[in-house]
């Protein structure tokens, strides 16, 4: 007598509850593993999110505390922009803020009438536009070149060499350029040996904006290369193979595959760069101020330094810094809005 699958020796079948205990256990396990439904409005309850993310929250708490102490609490000091701040009035430091007289928007009116402020603003805008046109595309182009190198060892060496200047201080960067392009540098000495004299690009006020742009490219292009290479590493090779099978050459593959993959990163960095338009640099310009004069090297950062620290006009310097910060925030929001209109995420989603 043959037995069918799942039957007893007497030919009867077991009850349904005992027939498939494994299936019942599996179904119960799956049911328990399904996450709870979200609350009203599709939001996960706070208790569930806390249990899920508490380890990450605890790890970020020290960073949040440092950010609040050193980045947000000092913002309260902007109140001196509406005062005639005297650091020695009835004490010093924070105590003096409560005893300094209020002047309203007098510091801002003074700023609007100051020709030195407008000269520094003009230099800042010119340098920003120049660096945006000449500096921003360089890391993208170098990343594409390095990414096209087949041998990983050669690619790693080239990447390390280009990234190394990012760790140099501006003192070292300016010194290197001085030894090459200065009046006593290698090029000047070589030309003098052949009867040419007077070569000194480090003291040429007309070429100063191109000089500082070249210094920024040499120092910081490597950081941008790392960012763009990381984005390129996420591009699937299947896309390149499909484009090659469709007859696309190297340039068309770069135009239709590589650049679209880089577009979100380019949009993000461009938004951040536009938001930082009024901060083209401080130490770089301060180190070379006396070589070319204040007319060519004065930017808003050095202007705030000179008025606030050197001249002791803290309220006026705070007013300039406050205007600079507000404009920077507006530029970030505006550039991010443009990124949204172009279909990119930008700094934050809609």
Short mmCIF file of C-alpha atoms in Angstrom, two decimals:
data_model
loop_
_atom_site.label_atom_id
_atom_site.label_comp_id
_atom_site.label_asym_id
_atom_site.label_seq_id
_atom_site.Cartn_x
_atom_site.Cartn_y
_atom_site.Cartn_z
CA UNK A 1 0.00 0.00 0.00
CA UNK A 2 1.43 3.34 -1.03
CA UNK A 3 1.09 6.41 1.14
CA UNK A 4 0.43 9.87 -0.23
CA UNK A 5 2.53 12.81 0.94
CA UNK A 6 1.39 14.08 4.36
CA UNK A 7 -0.87 11.04 5.14
CA UNK A 8 -0.81 8.73 8.16
CA UNK A 9 -0.10 4.96 7.98
CA UNK A 10 -3.85 4.30 8.27
CA UNK A 11 -4.55 6.48 5.23
CA UNK A 12 -6.08 9.43 7.04
CA UNK A 13 -4.70 12.99 6.81
CA UNK A 14 -3.60 15.01 9.85
CA UNK A 15 -5.51 18.12 10.92
CA UNK A 16 -4.74 21.35 9.08
CA UNK A 17 -3.12 22.92 12.15
CA UNK A 18 -0.63 20.09 12.41
CA UNK A 19 -0.17 19.72 8.64
CA UNK A 20 2.05 22.72 8.02
CA UNK A 21 3.51 23.96 11.33
CA UNK A 22 6.60 25.29 9.56
CA UNK A 23 4.49 27.45 7.25
CA UNK A 24 2.54 28.85 10.18
CA UNK A 25 5.73 29.75 12.06
CA UNK A 26 7.18 31.39 8.94
CA UNK A 27 4.02 33.42 8.43
CA UNK A 28 4.09 34.57 12.06
CA UNK A 29 7.76 35.52 11.74
CA UNK A 30 7.11 37.57 8.62
CA UNK A 31 4.19 39.29 10.31
CA UNK A 32 6.34 40.27 13.29
CA UNK A 33 9.14 41.53 11.01
CA UNK A 34 6.85 43.94 9.15
CA UNK A 35 7.35 47.45 10.61
CA UNK A 36 4.46 49.17 12.29
CA UNK A 37 2.32 51.46 10.21
CA UNK A 38 3.10 55.13 10.32
CA UNK A 39 0.92 57.44 12.33
CA UNK A 40 -1.27 60.23 11.09
CA UNK A 41 0.09 62.03 8.07
CA UNK A 42 2.44 59.16 7.25
CA UNK A 43 4.89 60.10 10.04
CA UNK A 44 6.63 57.46 12.14
CA UNK A 45 5.98 57.99 15.87
CA UNK A 46 8.77 59.64 17.81
CA UNK A 47 9.16 56.64 20.12
CA UNK A 48 9.77 54.34 17.15
CA UNK A 49 12.23 56.74 15.56
CA UNK A 50 14.08 57.19 18.86
CA UNK A 51 14.53 53.44 19.34
CA UNK A 52 15.64 53.12 15.75
CA UNK A 53 18.08 56.04 15.59
CA UNK A 54 19.17 56.64 19.19
CA UNK A 55 22.69 55.32 18.59
CA UNK A 56 23.21 57.77 15.72
CA UNK A 57 21.70 60.62 17.74
CA UNK A 58 23.99 59.97 20.69
CA UNK A 59 27.04 59.93 18.40
CA UNK A 60 26.10 63.29 16.86
CA UNK A 61 25.38 65.04 20.16
CA UNK A 62 29.03 66.14 20.79
CA UNK A 63 29.20 67.67 17.32
CA UNK A 64 25.89 69.47 17.82
CA UNK A 65 27.07 70.87 21.17
CA UNK A 66 30.32 72.16 19.63
CA UNK A 67 28.40 73.63 16.68
CA UNK A 68 26.03 75.49 18.99
CA UNK A 69 28.78 76.80 21.26
CA UNK A 70 31.24 77.96 18.60
CA UNK A 71 28.93 78.80 15.65
CA UNK A 72 25.52 79.86 16.95
CA UNK A 73 26.17 81.40 20.35
CA UNK A 74 28.68 83.92 18.88
CA UNK A 75 25.90 85.14 16.56
CA UNK A 76 24.46 86.95 19.58
CA UNK A 77 27.48 89.24 19.42
CA UNK A 78 26.10 90.81 16.25
CA UNK A 79 24.13 93.10 18.54
CA UNK A 80 27.21 95.37 18.67
CA UNK A 81 26.50 96.32 15.04
CA UNK A 82 23.64 98.45 16.40
CA UNK A 83 25.76 99.99 19.17
CA UNK A 84 28.77 102.22 19.64
CA UNK A 85 30.57 99.34 21.26
CA UNK A 86 33.23 100.21 23.80
CA UNK A 87 35.04 97.13 25.11
CA UNK A 88 36.12 99.06 28.20
CA UNK A 89 32.69 100.41 29.14
CA UNK A 90 31.77 99.27 32.69
CA UNK A 91 33.97 96.22 32.47
CA UNK A 92 35.10 94.34 29.44
CA UNK A 93 33.92 91.72 26.96
CA UNK A 94 30.31 90.59 27.35
CA UNK A 95 29.65 93.01 30.21
CA UNK A 96 30.50 95.97 27.97
CA UNK A 97 27.75 95.02 25.53
CA UNK A 98 25.08 95.88 28.11
CA UNK A 99 26.61 99.29 28.80
CA UNK A 100 27.41 100.45 25.25
CA UNK A 101 25.05 103.08 23.79
CA UNK A 102 22.60 102.15 21.04
CA UNK A 103 22.95 103.95 17.71
CA UNK A 104 20.43 102.01 15.60
CA UNK A 105 21.40 101.78 11.91
CA UNK A 106 24.07 104.47 12.11
CA UNK A 107 26.86 101.98 11.40
CA UNK A 108 25.05 100.74 8.29
CA UNK A 109 24.52 104.28 7.01
CA UNK A 110 28.20 104.95 7.52
CA UNK A 111 29.00 101.79 5.59
CA UNK A 112 26.90 102.91 2.61
CA UNK A 113 28.84 106.19 2.47
CA UNK A 114 32.28 104.62 2.81
CA UNK A 115 34.17 104.47 -0.54
CA UNK A 116 36.66 101.98 0.92
CA UNK A 117 33.81 99.57 1.60
CA UNK A 118 32.60 99.78 -1.99
CA UNK A 119 36.14 99.34 -3.29
CA UNK A 120 36.54 96.17 -1.20
CA UNK A 121 33.13 94.96 -2.40
CA UNK A 122 34.10 95.54 -6.02
CA UNK A 123 37.37 93.59 -5.61
CA UNK A 124 35.49 90.76 -3.90
CA UNK A 125 32.90 90.45 -6.68
CA UNK A 126 35.53 90.60 -9.45
CA UNK A 127 37.61 87.91 -7.77
CA UNK A 128 34.55 85.72 -7.18
CA UNK A 129 33.49 85.88 -10.85
CA UNK A 130 37.04 85.23 -12.00
CA UNK A 131 37.49 82.26 -9.70
CA UNK A 132 34.07 80.88 -10.66
CA UNK A 133 34.99 80.99 -14.36
CA UNK A 134 38.65 79.93 -14.15
CA UNK A 135 38.79 77.82 -10.98
CA UNK A 136 35.50 75.94 -10.75
CA UNK A 137 35.84 73.97 -14.05
CA UNK A 138 39.44 72.90 -13.35
CA UNK A 139 38.67 70.11 -10.81
CA UNK A 140 36.00 68.72 -13.15
CA UNK A 141 38.39 68.60 -16.10
CA UNK A 142 41.21 67.06 -14.05
CA UNK A 143 38.84 64.47 -12.55
CA UNK A 144 37.76 63.42 -16.05
CA UNK A 145 41.39 63.12 -17.14
CA UNK A 146 42.39 61.06 -14.11
CA UNK A 147 39.31 58.87 -14.42
CA UNK A 148 40.27 58.05 -18.03
CA UNK A 149 43.60 56.59 -16.90
CA UNK A 150 43.37 52.81 -17.12
CA UNK A 151 46.13 51.81 -14.69
CA UNK A 152 44.98 52.17 -11.06
CA UNK A 153 48.53 52.78 -9.78
CA UNK A 154 49.09 55.72 -12.14
CA UNK A 155 45.68 57.11 -11.23
CA UNK A 156 46.41 56.88 -7.50
CA UNK A 157 49.81 58.60 -7.85
CA UNK A 158 48.37 61.45 -9.95
CA UNK A 159 45.51 61.90 -7.51
CA UNK A 160 47.88 62.04 -4.52
CA UNK A 161 50.17 64.58 -6.20
CA UNK A 162 47.29 66.89 -7.09
CA UNK A 163 45.70 66.59 -3.66
CA UNK A 164 48.89 67.25 -1.68
CA UNK A 165 48.88 71.10 -1.96
CA UNK A 166 45.48 71.16 -0.24
CA UNK A 167 47.30 70.49 3.04
CA UNK A 168 49.73 73.39 2.57
CA UNK A 169 49.16 76.60 4.50
CA UNK A 170 48.75 79.86 2.62
CA UNK A 171 52.11 80.98 3.95
CA UNK A 172 53.77 78.08 2.18
CA UNK A 173 51.73 78.58 -1.00
CA UNK A 174 52.63 82.27 -1.23
CA UNK A 175 56.28 81.42 -0.51
CA UNK A 176 56.37 78.86 -3.34
CA UNK A 177 54.91 81.35 -5.81
CA UNK A 178 57.32 84.01 -4.57
CA UNK A 179 60.27 81.73 -5.21
CA UNK A 180 59.02 81.09 -8.76
CA UNK A 181 57.34 84.31 -9.90
CA UNK A 182 58.88 86.90 -7.57
CA UNK A 183 61.60 89.42 -8.37
CA UNK A 184 64.22 87.10 -6.86
CA UNK A 185 62.58 83.92 -8.08
CA UNK A 186 63.73 81.26 -10.50
CA UNK A 187 62.14 82.83 -13.59
CA UNK A 188 63.45 86.32 -12.81
CA UNK A 189 66.97 85.02 -12.21
CA UNK A 190 66.93 83.02 -15.43
CA UNK A 191 65.74 85.99 -17.47
CA UNK A 192 68.31 88.26 -15.83
CA UNK A 193 71.07 85.86 -16.81
CA UNK A 194 69.95 86.29 -20.44
CA UNK A 195 69.75 90.08 -20.33
CA UNK A 196 66.12 90.53 -19.27
CA UNK A 197 65.39 92.28 -16.00
CA UNK A 198 62.40 93.63 -14.11
CA UNK A 199 60.31 90.45 -14.01
CA UNK A 200 58.18 90.35 -10.85
CA UNK A 201 54.59 89.13 -11.05
CA UNK A 202 54.17 89.13 -7.28
CA UNK A 203 54.11 92.95 -7.14
CA UNK A 204 52.02 93.59 -10.26
CA UNK A 205 48.68 95.02 -9.08
CA UNK A 206 47.04 94.57 -12.50
CA UNK A 207 47.77 90.83 -12.54
CA UNK A 208 47.07 90.24 -8.86
CA UNK A 209 43.57 88.84 -9.39
CA UNK A 210 44.93 86.26 -11.84
CA UNK A 211 47.79 85.46 -9.47
CA UNK A 212 45.53 84.69 -6.49
CA UNK A 213 43.26 82.62 -8.76
CA UNK A 214 46.25 80.56 -9.89
CA UNK A 215 47.25 80.07 -6.25
CA UNK A 216 43.74 78.90 -5.38
CA UNK A 217 43.72 76.47 -8.31
CA UNK A 218 47.07 74.99 -7.32
CA UNK A 219 46.11 74.66 -3.66
CA UNK A 220 42.47 73.55 -3.69
CA UNK A 221 41.82 71.88 -7.05
CA UNK A 222 42.85 68.54 -5.55
CA UNK A 223 39.98 68.62 -3.07
CA UNK A 224 37.48 69.09 -5.88
CA UNK A 225 39.08 66.24 -7.79
CA UNK A 226 38.43 63.88 -4.87
CA UNK A 227 34.76 64.88 -4.78
CA UNK A 228 34.20 64.43 -8.51
CA UNK A 229 36.14 61.15 -8.65
CA UNK A 230 33.90 59.82 -5.88
CA UNK A 231 30.86 60.72 -7.99
CA UNK A 232 32.39 59.09 -11.07
CA UNK A 233 33.06 55.87 -9.18
CA UNK A 234 29.30 55.48 -8.67
CA UNK A 235 28.58 55.49 -12.41
CA UNK A 236 27.72 52.00 -13.65
CA UNK A 237 30.06 50.58 -16.28
CA UNK A 238 27.01 49.12 -18.00
CA UNK A 239 26.09 52.62 -19.14
CA UNK A 240 29.45 53.07 -20.84
CA UNK A 241 29.22 49.62 -22.44
CA UNK A 242 25.70 50.30 -23.71
CA UNK A 243 26.77 53.66 -25.13
CA UNK A 244 29.79 52.04 -26.81
CA UNK A 245 27.59 49.36 -28.34
CA UNK A 246 25.35 52.10 -29.75
CA UNK A 247 28.39 53.59 -31.50
CA UNK A 248 29.18 56.42 -29.09
CA UNK A 249 32.82 57.46 -29.05
CA UNK A 250 34.83 58.67 -26.05
CA UNK A 251 33.61 62.26 -26.26
CA UNK A 252 29.96 61.32 -26.68
CA UNK A 253 30.18 58.89 -23.77
CA UNK A 254 31.61 61.68 -21.63
CA UNK A 255 28.89 64.10 -22.75
CA UNK A 256 25.92 61.73 -22.40
CA UNK A 257 27.04 59.50 -19.50
CA UNK A 258 29.80 61.10 -17.42
CA UNK A 259 28.64 64.70 -17.24
CA UNK A 260 25.00 63.83 -16.41
CA UNK A 261 26.30 61.68 -13.55
CA UNK A 262 28.33 64.65 -12.26
CA UNK A 263 25.51 67.16 -12.61
CA UNK A 264 24.06 66.75 -9.06
CA UNK A 265 27.51 67.19 -7.50
CA UNK A 266 28.28 70.15 -9.73
CA UNK A 267 24.97 71.77 -8.78
CA UNK A 268 25.60 71.24 -5.06
CA UNK A 269 29.15 72.65 -5.13
CA UNK A 270 28.04 75.54 -7.32
CA UNK A 271 25.30 76.47 -4.83
CA UNK A 272 27.80 76.40 -1.97
CA UNK A 273 30.31 78.42 -4.00
CA UNK A 274 27.74 81.08 -4.86
CA UNK A 275 26.72 81.30 -1.20
CA UNK A 276 30.36 81.89 -0.34
CA UNK A 277 30.75 84.56 -3.02
CA UNK A 278 31.68 87.33 -0.59
CA UNK A 279 34.34 85.20 1.15
CA UNK A 280 37.05 84.86 -1.47
CA UNK A 281 39.77 84.52 1.11
CA UNK A 282 41.49 86.20 4.04
CA UNK A 283 44.95 84.93 4.83
CA UNK A 284 45.91 84.69 1.16
CA UNK A 285 45.16 88.38 0.61
CA UNK A 286 46.50 89.57 3.95
CA UNK A 287 49.90 88.00 3.23
CA UNK A 288 50.21 89.78 -0.13
CA UNK A 289 48.57 93.07 0.81
CA UNK A 290 51.76 95.11 1.08
CA UNK A 291 53.21 93.73 -2.15
CA UNK A 292 50.46 95.08 -4.42
CA UNK A 293 48.72 97.67 -2.24
CA UNK A 294 45.31 97.83 -0.61
CA UNK A 295 43.63 99.01 -3.82
CA UNK A 296 44.14 95.63 -5.50
CA UNK A 297 44.13 93.26 -2.53
CA UNK A 298 41.46 94.68 -0.21
CA UNK A 299 38.43 92.36 -0.02
CA UNK A 300 35.58 92.30 2.48
CA UNK A 301 37.30 89.83 4.81
CA UNK A 302 40.48 91.90 5.06
CA UNK A 303 38.40 95.09 5.28
CA UNK A 304 36.56 93.75 8.34
CA UNK A 305 39.90 92.74 9.85
CA UNK A 306 41.47 96.15 9.30
CA UNK A 307 38.49 98.11 10.60
CA UNK A 308 37.71 95.87 13.55
CA UNK A 309 41.03 94.54 14.79
CA UNK A 310 43.58 97.08 13.63
CA UNK A 311 41.48 100.23 14.01
CA UNK A 312 39.40 99.02 16.96
CA UNK A 313 36.11 100.00 15.28
CA UNK A 314 34.28 96.87 16.40
CA UNK A 315 30.72 98.05 15.79
CA UNK A 316 31.41 99.14 12.23
CA UNK A 317 33.26 95.89 11.46
CA UNK A 318 30.37 93.90 12.95
CA UNK A 319 27.92 95.79 10.73
CA UNK A 320 29.95 94.96 7.61
CA UNK A 321 30.23 91.32 8.66
CA UNK A 322 26.49 91.13 9.37
CA UNK A 323 25.60 92.49 5.93
CA UNK A 324 28.06 90.10 4.35
CA UNK A 325 26.50 87.13 6.18
CA UNK A 326 22.92 88.09 5.30
CA UNK A 327 23.81 88.47 1.62
CA UNK A 328 25.55 85.09 1.71
CA UNK A 329 22.42 83.42 3.10
CA UNK A 330 20.27 85.05 0.42
CA UNK A 331 22.68 83.88 -2.28
CA UNK A 332 22.54 80.29 -0.99
CA UNK A 333 18.74 80.30 -0.94
CA UNK A 334 18.55 81.87 -4.40
CA UNK A 335 21.10 79.51 -5.94
CA UNK A 336 19.35 76.54 -4.33
CA UNK A 337 16.04 77.69 -5.80
CA UNK A 338 17.61 77.85 -9.25
CA UNK A 339 18.96 74.32 -8.73
CA UNK A 340 15.43 73.13 -7.92
CA UNK A 341 14.10 74.76 -11.08
CA UNK A 342 16.75 72.90 -13.07
CA UNK A 343 15.69 69.60 -11.52
CA UNK A 344 18.56 69.21 -9.05
CA UNK A 345 18.37 68.69 -5.31
CA UNK A 346 20.87 71.38 -4.32
CA UNK A 347 21.69 71.80 -0.63
CA UNK A 348 18.27 70.57 0.51
CA UNK A 349 15.17 69.12 -1.08
CA UNK A 350 12.01 71.08 -1.81
#
